Amino acid sequence: MFFKKKNFTCIDIGNHNIKVVNLNVDGEKLKLNDLAIKRIPNEIVKNGIIIDYAIAGAELKEVVNSMKNISKNIITTIPNRDLLIREVEIPLMKDNEVKESLKWEINDELPYDVENAVFDYELVKKFKDKLKFMVIVVKKNILKNYLSILEKANLKAKVVNIQPMALLSILEYSNLLNNSEIIVDIGSFSSQITIGNKTEIFLSRTVDIGGINFTKILMDNKNLDYKTAENEKHDLNLDTELSEKNDYNLNLDAGINYNYQFVSSVNDLASEINRSIGFVQMKNRELKFDNIYITGGGSKLSGLKDELGKNISQSLITLNNYKMINMNSKIEEQFRNNKAEFAVAIGLGISEVMADEN
């Protein structure tokens, strides 16, 4: 692959951490030049949603000020839970009629008026008598709020991409997206299940299972407040995002009540993954899945992968194939300790690079 020479700064503002990477592209090489990760203050997040965009902007500004060579080519994304991604089929029509037709096709699926939506679309396949599009929708004020975080850090997004596309781009760039694949991004407050290939996203859904579930289990069983429970997870090595260590130990054999509930939460996630696969295969019977790629902060939890695999027939693979990306030696250790958290940010850059190539 040969790419146009370009620099990108990719920003992933989650509900737990802000992740920023500087990516340089030159010919066949992609190089990660700099990166940073910063915890978002607990007080500006409520039920997994950022509620104070001004403080989030100040946190982002602090992050980018600590980095070198921030590019004008800024790529960002918005949380998956705020997106609607659907495949829509419409009759053959003129190009200038497509947008209006898709707008009203998607209207019935929105919990708000379509006039309050921002949407984009991409042609997936052209049939003899119809067109299939992938349609992506977000509420106007949600997009505005997330872009305002960048504005408060004196930044302006050039591209807003979606996280499922970013993660699928990592597989494609690594030559792992030969067929349709499944990616599960396990975050702090929720997990995103994506099923897609090079041209289609068959399903992208958010399930409310993430690291917060383990915190709540400790709160309920040990009568702890949130902050104390988070510290307890740290002490038990249950949350690598709060720990200097790189492993998360579910401590499944300790034989105490809350460890049983840890397993129950993992099993709930397995059930949601299986339901998602069943839904997609019901509509696309020819699709077969051999592997499930897992990423996100929660994917680093020692014991989770094995426990999850007990209830899933596919092989579970950690999405950590970054062999085709060169790296500044000064950031190798920081990347190695946090590579699951940086997956979306890096994928945003790769997605844009591959779009330029096409």
CSV table of N, CA and C in Angstrom, one decimal, residues 206-319:
chain,number,residue,atom,x,y,z
A,206,THR,N,-24.9,-0.9,21.1
A,206,THR,CA,-24.3,-0.6,22.4
A,206,THR,C,-25.1,-1.4,23.5
A,207,VAL,N,-24.4,-2.1,24.4
A,207,VAL,CA,-25.0,-2.8,25.5
A,207,VAL,C,-24.4,-2.2,26.8
A,208,ASP,N,-25.3,-2.1,27.8
A,208,ASP,CA,-24.9,-1.4,29.0
A,208,ASP,C,-24.2,-2.3,30.0
A,209,ILE,N,-23.0,-2.9,29.5
A,209,ILE,CA,-22.2,-3.7,30.3
A,209,ILE,C,-20.7,-3.3,30.1
A,210,GLY,N,-20.1,-2.9,31.2
A,210,GLY,CA,-18.7,-2.4,31.1
A,210,GLY,C,-18.1,-2.4,32.4
A,211,GLY,N,-16.9,-1.8,32.6
A,211,GLY,CA,-16.2,-1.8,33.9
A,211,GLY,C,-17.0,-1.3,35.0
A,212,ILE,N,-18.0,-0.4,34.8
A,212,ILE,CA,-18.8,0.2,35.8
A,212,ILE,C,-19.6,-0.9,36.5
A,213,ASN,N,-19.9,-2.0,35.8
A,213,ASN,CA,-20.7,-3.1,36.4
A,213,ASN,C,-20.0,-3.7,37.6
A,214,PHE,N,-18.6,-3.9,37.5
A,214,PHE,CA,-17.9,-4.4,38.5
A,214,PHE,C,-17.8,-3.5,39.7
A,215,THR,N,-17.7,-2.2,39.4
A,215,THR,CA,-17.7,-1.2,40.5
A,215,THR,C,-19.0,-1.3,41.3
A,216,LYS,N,-20.1,-1.4,40.6
A,216,LYS,CA,-21.4,-1.4,41.2
A,216,LYS,C,-21.6,-2.7,42.1
A,217,ILE,N,-21.0,-3.8,41.6
A,217,ILE,CA,-21.1,-5.0,42.3
A,217,ILE,C,-20.4,-4.9,43.7
A,218,LEU,N,-19.2,-4.2,43.6
A,218,LEU,CA,-18.5,-4.0,44.9
A,218,LEU,C,-19.3,-3.0,45.8
A,219,MET,N,-19.9,-2.0,45.2
A,219,MET,CA,-20.7,-1.0,46.0
A,219,MET,C,-21.8,-1.7,46.7
A,220,ASP,N,-22.5,-2.6,46.0
A,220,ASP,CA,-23.7,-3.2,46.5
A,220,ASP,C,-23.3,-4.3,47.6
A,221,ASN,N,-22.3,-5.1,47.3
A,221,ASN,CA,-22.0,-6.2,48.2
A,221,ASN,C,-21.2,-5.8,49.4
A,222,LYS,N,-20.4,-4.7,49.3
A,222,LYS,CA,-19.6,-4.3,50.4
A,222,LYS,C,-20.0,-2.9,51.0
A,223,ASN,N,-21.1,-2.4,50.5
A,223,ASN,CA,-21.7,-1.2,51.0
A,223,ASN,C,-20.7,0.0,50.9
A,224,LEU,N,-20.1,0.1,49.7
A,224,LEU,CA,-19.1,1.1,49.5
A,224,LEU,C,-19.7,2.3,48.6
A,225,ASP,N,-19.1,3.5,48.8
A,225,ASP,CA,-19.5,4.5,47.8
A,225,ASP,C,-18.7,4.3,46.5
A,226,TYR,N,-19.0,5.1,45.5
A,226,TYR,CA,-18.4,4.9,44.2
A,226,TYR,C,-16.9,5.0,44.2
A,227,LYS,N,-16.4,6.1,44.9
A,227,LYS,CA,-14.9,6.3,44.9
A,227,LYS,C,-14.2,5.2,45.6
A,228,THR,N,-14.8,4.7,46.7
A,228,THR,CA,-14.1,3.7,47.5
A,228,THR,C,-14.1,2.4,46.7
A,229,ALA,N,-15.3,2.1,46.0
A,229,ALA,CA,-15.4,0.9,45.2
A,229,ALA,C,-14.3,0.9,44.1
A,230,GLU,N,-14.1,2.1,43.5
A,230,GLU,CA,-13.1,2.2,42.4
A,230,GLU,C,-11.7,1.9,43.0
A,231,ASN,N,-11.5,2.4,44.2
A,231,ASN,CA,-10.2,2.1,44.8
A,231,ASN,C,-10.0,0.6,45.2
A,232,GLU,N,-11.2,0.0,45.6
A,232,GLU,CA,-11.2,-1.4,45.9
A,232,GLU,C,-10.8,-2.2,44.7
A,233,LYS,N,-11.4,-1.8,43.5
A,233,LYS,CA,-11.0,-2.5,42.3
A,233,LYS,C,-9.5,-2.3,42.0
A,234,HIS,N,-9.0,-1.2,42.3
A,234,HIS,CA,-7.6,-0.9,42.1
A,234,HIS,C,-6.8,-1.9,43.0
A,235,ASP,N,-7.2,-2.0,44.3
A,235,ASP,CA,-6.5,-2.8,45.2
A,235,ASP,C,-6.6,-4.3,44.9
A,236,LEU,N,-7.7,-4.6,44.3
A,236,LEU,CA,-7.9,-6.0,43.9
A,236,LEU,C,-7.4,-6.3,42.5
A,237,ASN,N,-6.8,-5.2,41.9
A,237,ASN,CA,-6.3,-5.3,40.5
A,237,ASN,C,-7.4,-5.6,39.5
A,238,LEU,N,-8.5,-5.0,39.7
A,238,LEU,CA,-9.7,-5.3,38.9
A,238,LEU,C,-9.9,-4.2,37.8
A,239,ASP,N,-9.1,-3.1,37.8
A,239,ASP,CA,-9.3,-2.1,36.9
A,239,ASP,C,-8.0,-1.5,36.4
A,240,THR,N,-7.5,-1.9,35.3
A,240,THR,CA,-6.2,-1.5,34.8
A,240,THR,C,-6.2,0.0,34.5
A,241,GLU,N,-7.4,0.6,34.3
A,241,GLU,CA,-7.4,2.0,34.0
A,241,GLU,C,-7.0,2.8,35.2
A,242,LEU,N,-7.1,2.2,36.4
A,242,LEU,CA,-6.8,2.9,37.6
A,242,LEU,C,-5.5,2.4,38.2
A,243,SER,N,-4.9,1.4,37.5
A,243,SER,CA,-3.7,0.7,38.1
A,243,SER,C,-2.5,0.9,37.2
A,244,GLU,N,-1.3,0.9,37.8
A,244,GLU,CA,-0.1,0.9,37.1
A,244,GLU,C,0.2,-0.4,36.4
A,245,LYS,N,-0.5,-1.4,36.9
A,245,LYS,CA,-0.3,-2.8,36.3
A,245,LYS,C,-1.1,-3.0,35.1
A,246,ASN,N,-0.7,-4.0,34.4
A,246,ASN,CA,-1.3,-4.2,33.0
A,246,ASN,C,-2.3,-5.4,33.0
A,247,ASP,N,-2.5,-6.0,34.2
A,247,ASP,CA,-3.5,-7.2,34.2
A,247,ASP,C,-4.6,-6.9,35.1
A,248,TYR,N,-5.8,-7.4,34.7
A,248,TYR,CA,-7.0,-7.3,35.5
A,248,TYR,C,-7.3,-8.7,36.0
A,249,ASN,N,-7.5,-8.9,37.3
A,249,ASN,CA,-7.7,-10.2,37.8
A,249,ASN,C,-9.2,-10.3,38.3
A,250,LEU,N,-10.0,-11.1,37.6
A,250,LEU,CA,-11.3,-11.3,38.1
A,250,LEU,C,-11.4,-12.1,39.4
A,251,ASN,N,-10.3,-12.8,39.8
A,251,ASN,CA,-10.3,-13.5,41.0
A,251,ASN,C,-11.5,-14.4,41.1
A,252,LEU,N,-11.7,-15.2,40.0
A,252,LEU,CA,-13.0,-15.9,39.9
A,252,LEU,C,-13.1,-17.1,40.9
A,253,ASP,N,-12.0,-17.5,41.5
A,253,ASP,CA,-12.1,-18.7,42.4
A,253,ASP,C,-12.1,-18.4,43.8
A,254,ALA,N,-12.2,-17.1,44.2
A,254,ALA,CA,-12.2,-16.7,45.6
A,254,ALA,C,-13.3,-17.2,46.4
A,255,GLY,N,-14.4,-17.6,45.7
A,255,GLY,CA,-15.5,-18.2,46.4
A,255,GLY,C,-16.4,-17.2,47.2
A,256,ILE,N,-16.3,-15.9,46.9
A,256,ILE,CA,-17.2,-14.9,47.6
A,256,ILE,C,-18.2,-14.4,46.7
A,257,ASN,N,-19.3,-13.9,47.3
A,257,ASN,CA,-20.5,-13.6,46.5
A,257,ASN,C,-20.3,-12.7,45.4
A,258,TYR,N,-19.5,-11.6,45.5
A,258,TYR,CA,-19.4,-10.6,44.5
A,258,TYR,C,-18.6,-11.2,43.3
A,259,ASN,N,-17.7,-12.2,43.5
A,259,ASN,CA,-17.0,-12.8,42.4
A,259,ASN,C,-18.0,-13.6,41.5
A,260,TYR,N,-19.0,-14.2,42.2
A,260,TYR,CA,-20.0,-14.9,41.4
A,260,TYR,C,-20.7,-13.9,40.5
A,261,GLN,N,-21.0,-12.7,41.0
A,261,GLN,CA,-21.7,-11.7,40.2
A,261,GLN,C,-20.8,-11.1,39.1
A,262,PHE,N,-19.5,-11.1,39.3
A,262,PHE,CA,-18.6,-10.7,38.2
A,262,PHE,C,-18.8,-11.6,37.1
A,263,VAL,N,-18.8,-12.9,37.3
A,263,VAL,CA,-19.0,-13.9,36.3
A,263,VAL,C,-20.3,-13.7,35.6
A,264,SER,N,-21.3,-13.4,36.4
A,264,SER,CA,-22.7,-13.2,35.9
A,264,SER,C,-22.7,-12.1,34.9
A,265,SER,N,-22.0,-11.0,35.2
A,265,SER,CA,-21.9,-9.8,34.2
A,265,SER,C,-21.2,-10.2,32.9
A,266,VAL,N,-20.1,-11.0,33.1
A,266,VAL,CA,-19.4,-11.5,31.9
A,266,VAL,C,-20.4,-12.4,31.0
A,267,ASN,N,-21.1,-13.2,31.7
A,267,ASN,CA,-22.1,-14.1,31.0
A,267,ASN,C,-23.2,-13.3,30.3
A,268,ASP,N,-23.6,-12.2,30.9
A,268,ASP,CA,-24.6,-11.3,30.3
A,268,ASP,C,-24.0,-10.7,29.0
A,269,LEU,N,-22.7,-10.3,29.0
A,269,LEU,CA,-22.1,-9.8,27.8
A,269,LEU,C,-22.0,-10.9,26.7
A,270,ALA,N,-21.7,-12.1,27.1
A,270,ALA,CA,-21.7,-13.2,26.1
A,270,ALA,C,-23.0,-13.4,25.5
A,271,SER,N,-24.1,-13.3,26.3
A,271,SER,CA,-25.4,-13.5,25.8
A,271,SER,C,-25.8,-12.4,24.8
A,272,GLU,N,-25.4,-11.2,25.0
A,272,GLU,CA,-25.6,-10.1,24.1
A,272,GLU,C,-24.9,-10.2,22.8
A,273,ILE,N,-23.6,-10.7,22.9
A,273,ILE,CA,-22.8,-11.0,21.7
A,273,ILE,C,-23.5,-12.1,20.8
A,274,ASN,N,-24.0,-13.2,21.5
A,274,ASN,CA,-24.6,-14.3,20.8
A,274,ASN,C,-25.9,-13.8,20.2
A,275,ARG,N,-26.7,-13.0,20.9
A,275,ARG,CA,-27.9,-12.4,20.3
A,275,ARG,C,-27.6,-11.6,19.1
A,276,SER,N,-26.6,-10.8,19.1
A,276,SER,CA,-26.2,-10.0,18.0
A,276,SER,C,-25.8,-10.8,16.8
A,277,ILE,N,-25.1,-11.9,17.0
A,277,ILE,CA,-24.7,-12.7,15.9
A,277,ILE,C,-25.9,-13.4,15.3
A,278,GLY,N,-26.8,-13.9,16.2
A,278,GLY,CA,-28.0,-14.5,15.7
A,278,GLY,C,-28.9,-13.6,14.9
A,279,PHE,N,-29.0,-12.4,15.3
A,279,PHE,CA,-29.8,-11.4,14.6
A,279,PHE,C,-29.2,-11.2,13.2
A,280,VAL,N,-27.9,-11.0,13.1
A,280,VAL,CA,-27.3,-10.7,11.8
A,280,VAL,C,-27.4,-12.0,10.9
A,281,GLN,N,-27.2,-13.2,11.4
A,281,GLN,CA,-27.3,-14.4,10.6
A,281,GLN,C,-28.7,-14.7,10.2
A,282,MET,N,-29.7,-14.2,10.9
A,282,MET,CA,-31.1,-14.4,10.5
A,282,MET,C,-31.4,-13.7,9.2
A,283,LYS,N,-30.7,-12.5,9.1
A,283,LYS,CA,-30.9,-11.7,7.9
A,283,LYS,C,-29.9,-12.0,6.8
A,284,ASN,N,-28.8,-12.6,7.2
A,284,ASN,CA,-27.7,-12.9,6.2
A,284,ASN,C,-27.2,-14.3,6.5
A,285,ARG,N,-28.0,-15.2,6.0
A,285,ARG,CA,-27.7,-16.6,6.4
A,285,ARG,C,-26.4,-17.2,5.8
A,286,GLU,N,-25.9,-16.5,4.8
A,286,GLU,CA,-24.6,-17.0,4.3
A,286,GLU,C,-23.4,-16.6,5.1
A,287,LEU,N,-23.6,-15.7,6.1
A,287,LEU,CA,-22.4,-15.2,6.8
A,287,LEU,C,-22.0,-16.2,7.9
A,288,LYS,N,-20.7,-16.4,8.0
A,288,LYS,CA,-20.2,-17.3,9.0
A,288,LYS,C,-19.0,-16.5,9.8
A,289,PHE,N,-19.0,-16.7,11.1
A,289,PHE,CA,-18.0,-16.0,11.8
A,289,PHE,C,-17.1,-17.0,12.6
A,290,ASP,N,-15.8,-16.9,12.4
A,290,ASP,CA,-14.9,-17.8,13.1
A,290,ASP,C,-14.3,-17.1,14.3
A,291,ASN,N,-14.1,-15.8,14.2
A,291,ASN,CA,-13.4,-15.1,15.3
A,291,ASN,C,-14.2,-13.9,15.8
A,292,ILE,N,-13.9,-13.5,17.0
A,292,ILE,CA,-14.4,-12.3,17.6
A,292,ILE,C,-13.2,-11.5,18.1
A,293,TYR,N,-13.0,-10.3,17.7
A,293,TYR,CA,-11.9,-9.5,18.2
A,293,TYR,C,-12.4,-8.6,19.3
A,294,ILE,N,-11.7,-8.5,20.4
A,294,ILE,CA,-12.1,-7.7,21.5
A,294,ILE,C,-11.1,-6.6,21.8
A,295,THR,N,-11.5,-5.5,22.2
A,295,THR,CA,-10.6,-4.3,22.4
A,295,THR,C,-11.3,-3.5,23.5
A,296,GLY,N,-10.7,-2.3,23.8
A,296,GLY,CA,-11.2,-1.4,24.8
A,296,GLY,C,-10.6,-1.7,26.1
A,297,GLY,N,-10.7,-0.8,27.1
A,297,GLY,CA,-10.0,-1.0,28.4
A,297,GLY,C,-10.4,-2.3,29.1
A,298,GLY,N,-11.7,-2.7,28.9
A,298,GLY,CA,-12.2,-3.9,29.6
A,298,GLY,C,-11.6,-5.1,29.0
A,299,SER,N,-11.1,-5.1,27.8
A,299,SER,CA,-10.6,-6.3,27.2
A,299,SER,C,-9.2,-6.7,27.8
A,300,LYS,N,-8.6,-5.8,28.6
A,300,LYS,CA,-7.4,-6.1,29.3
A,300,LYS,C,-7.6,-6.9,30.6
A,301,LEU,N,-8.8,-7.1,30.9
A,301,LEU,CA,-9.1,-7.7,32.2
A,301,LEU,C,-8.7,-9.2,32.2
A,302,SER,N,-7.7,-9.5,33.0
A,302,SER,CA,-7.3,-10.9,33.1
A,302,SER,C,-8.4,-11.8,33.7
A,303,GLY,N,-8.7,-12.8,32.9
A,303,GLY,CA,-9.8,-13.7,33.3
A,303,GLY,C,-11.1,-13.5,32.6
A,304,LEU,N,-11.3,-12.2,32.1
A,304,LEU,CA,-12.5,-11.9,31.4
A,304,LEU,C,-12.6,-12.7,30.0
A,305,LYS,N,-11.5,-12.7,29.3
A,305,LYS,CA,-11.5,-13.3,28.0
A,305,LYS,C,-11.8,-14.8,28.1
A,306,ASP,N,-11.2,-15.5,29.0
A,306,ASP,CA,-11.4,-16.9,29.2
A,306,ASP,C,-12.9,-17.2,29.6
A,307,GLU,N,-13.4,-16.4,30.5
A,307,GLU,CA,-14.7,-16.6,31.0
A,307,GLU,C,-15.7,-16.3,29.9
A,308,LEU,N,-15.5,-15.2,29.1
A,308,LEU,CA,-16.4,-14.9,28.0
A,308,LEU,C,-16.4,-16.0,27.0
A,309,GLY,N,-15.2,-16.6,26.8
A,309,GLY,CA,-15.1,-17.7,25.8
A,309,GLY,C,-15.9,-18.9,26.1
A,310,LYS,N,-16.2,-19.1,27.4
A,310,LYS,CA,-17.0,-20.3,27.8
A,310,LYS,C,-18.4,-20.4,27.2
A,311,ASN,N,-18.9,-19.2,26.8
A,311,ASN,CA,-20.3,-19.2,26.3
A,311,ASN,C,-20.4,-18.7,24.9
A,312,ILE,N,-19.3,-18.6,24.2
A,312,ILE,CA,-19.2,-18.2,22.8
A,312,ILE,C,-18.5,-19.2,22.0
A,313,SER,N,-19.1,-19.6,20.8
A,313,SER,CA,-18.5,-20.6,20.0
A,313,SER,C,-17.3,-20.2,19.2
A,314,GLN,N,-17.2,-18.9,18.9
A,314,GLN,CA,-16.1,-18.3,18.1
A,314,GLN,C,-14.8,-18.1,18.9
A,315,SER,N,-13.7,-18.1,18.3
A,315,SER,CA,-12.4,-17.8,18.9
A,315,SER,C,-12.4,-16.3,19.3
A,316,LEU,N,-11.9,-16.0,20.5
A,316,LEU,CA,-11.7,-14.7,21.0
A,316,LEU,C,-10.3,-14.2,20.7
A,317,ILE,N,-10.1,-13.1,20.0
A,317,ILE,CA,-8.8,-12.6,19.7
A,317,ILE,C,-8.7,-11.2,20.2
A,318,THR,N,-7.6,-10.9,20.9
A,318,THR,CA,-7.4,-9.5,21.4
A,318,THR,C,-6.9,-8.7,20.2
A,319,LEU,N,-7.6,-7.6,19.9
A,319,LEU,CA,-7.2,-6.7,18.8
A,319,LEU,C,-6.0,-5.9,19.1
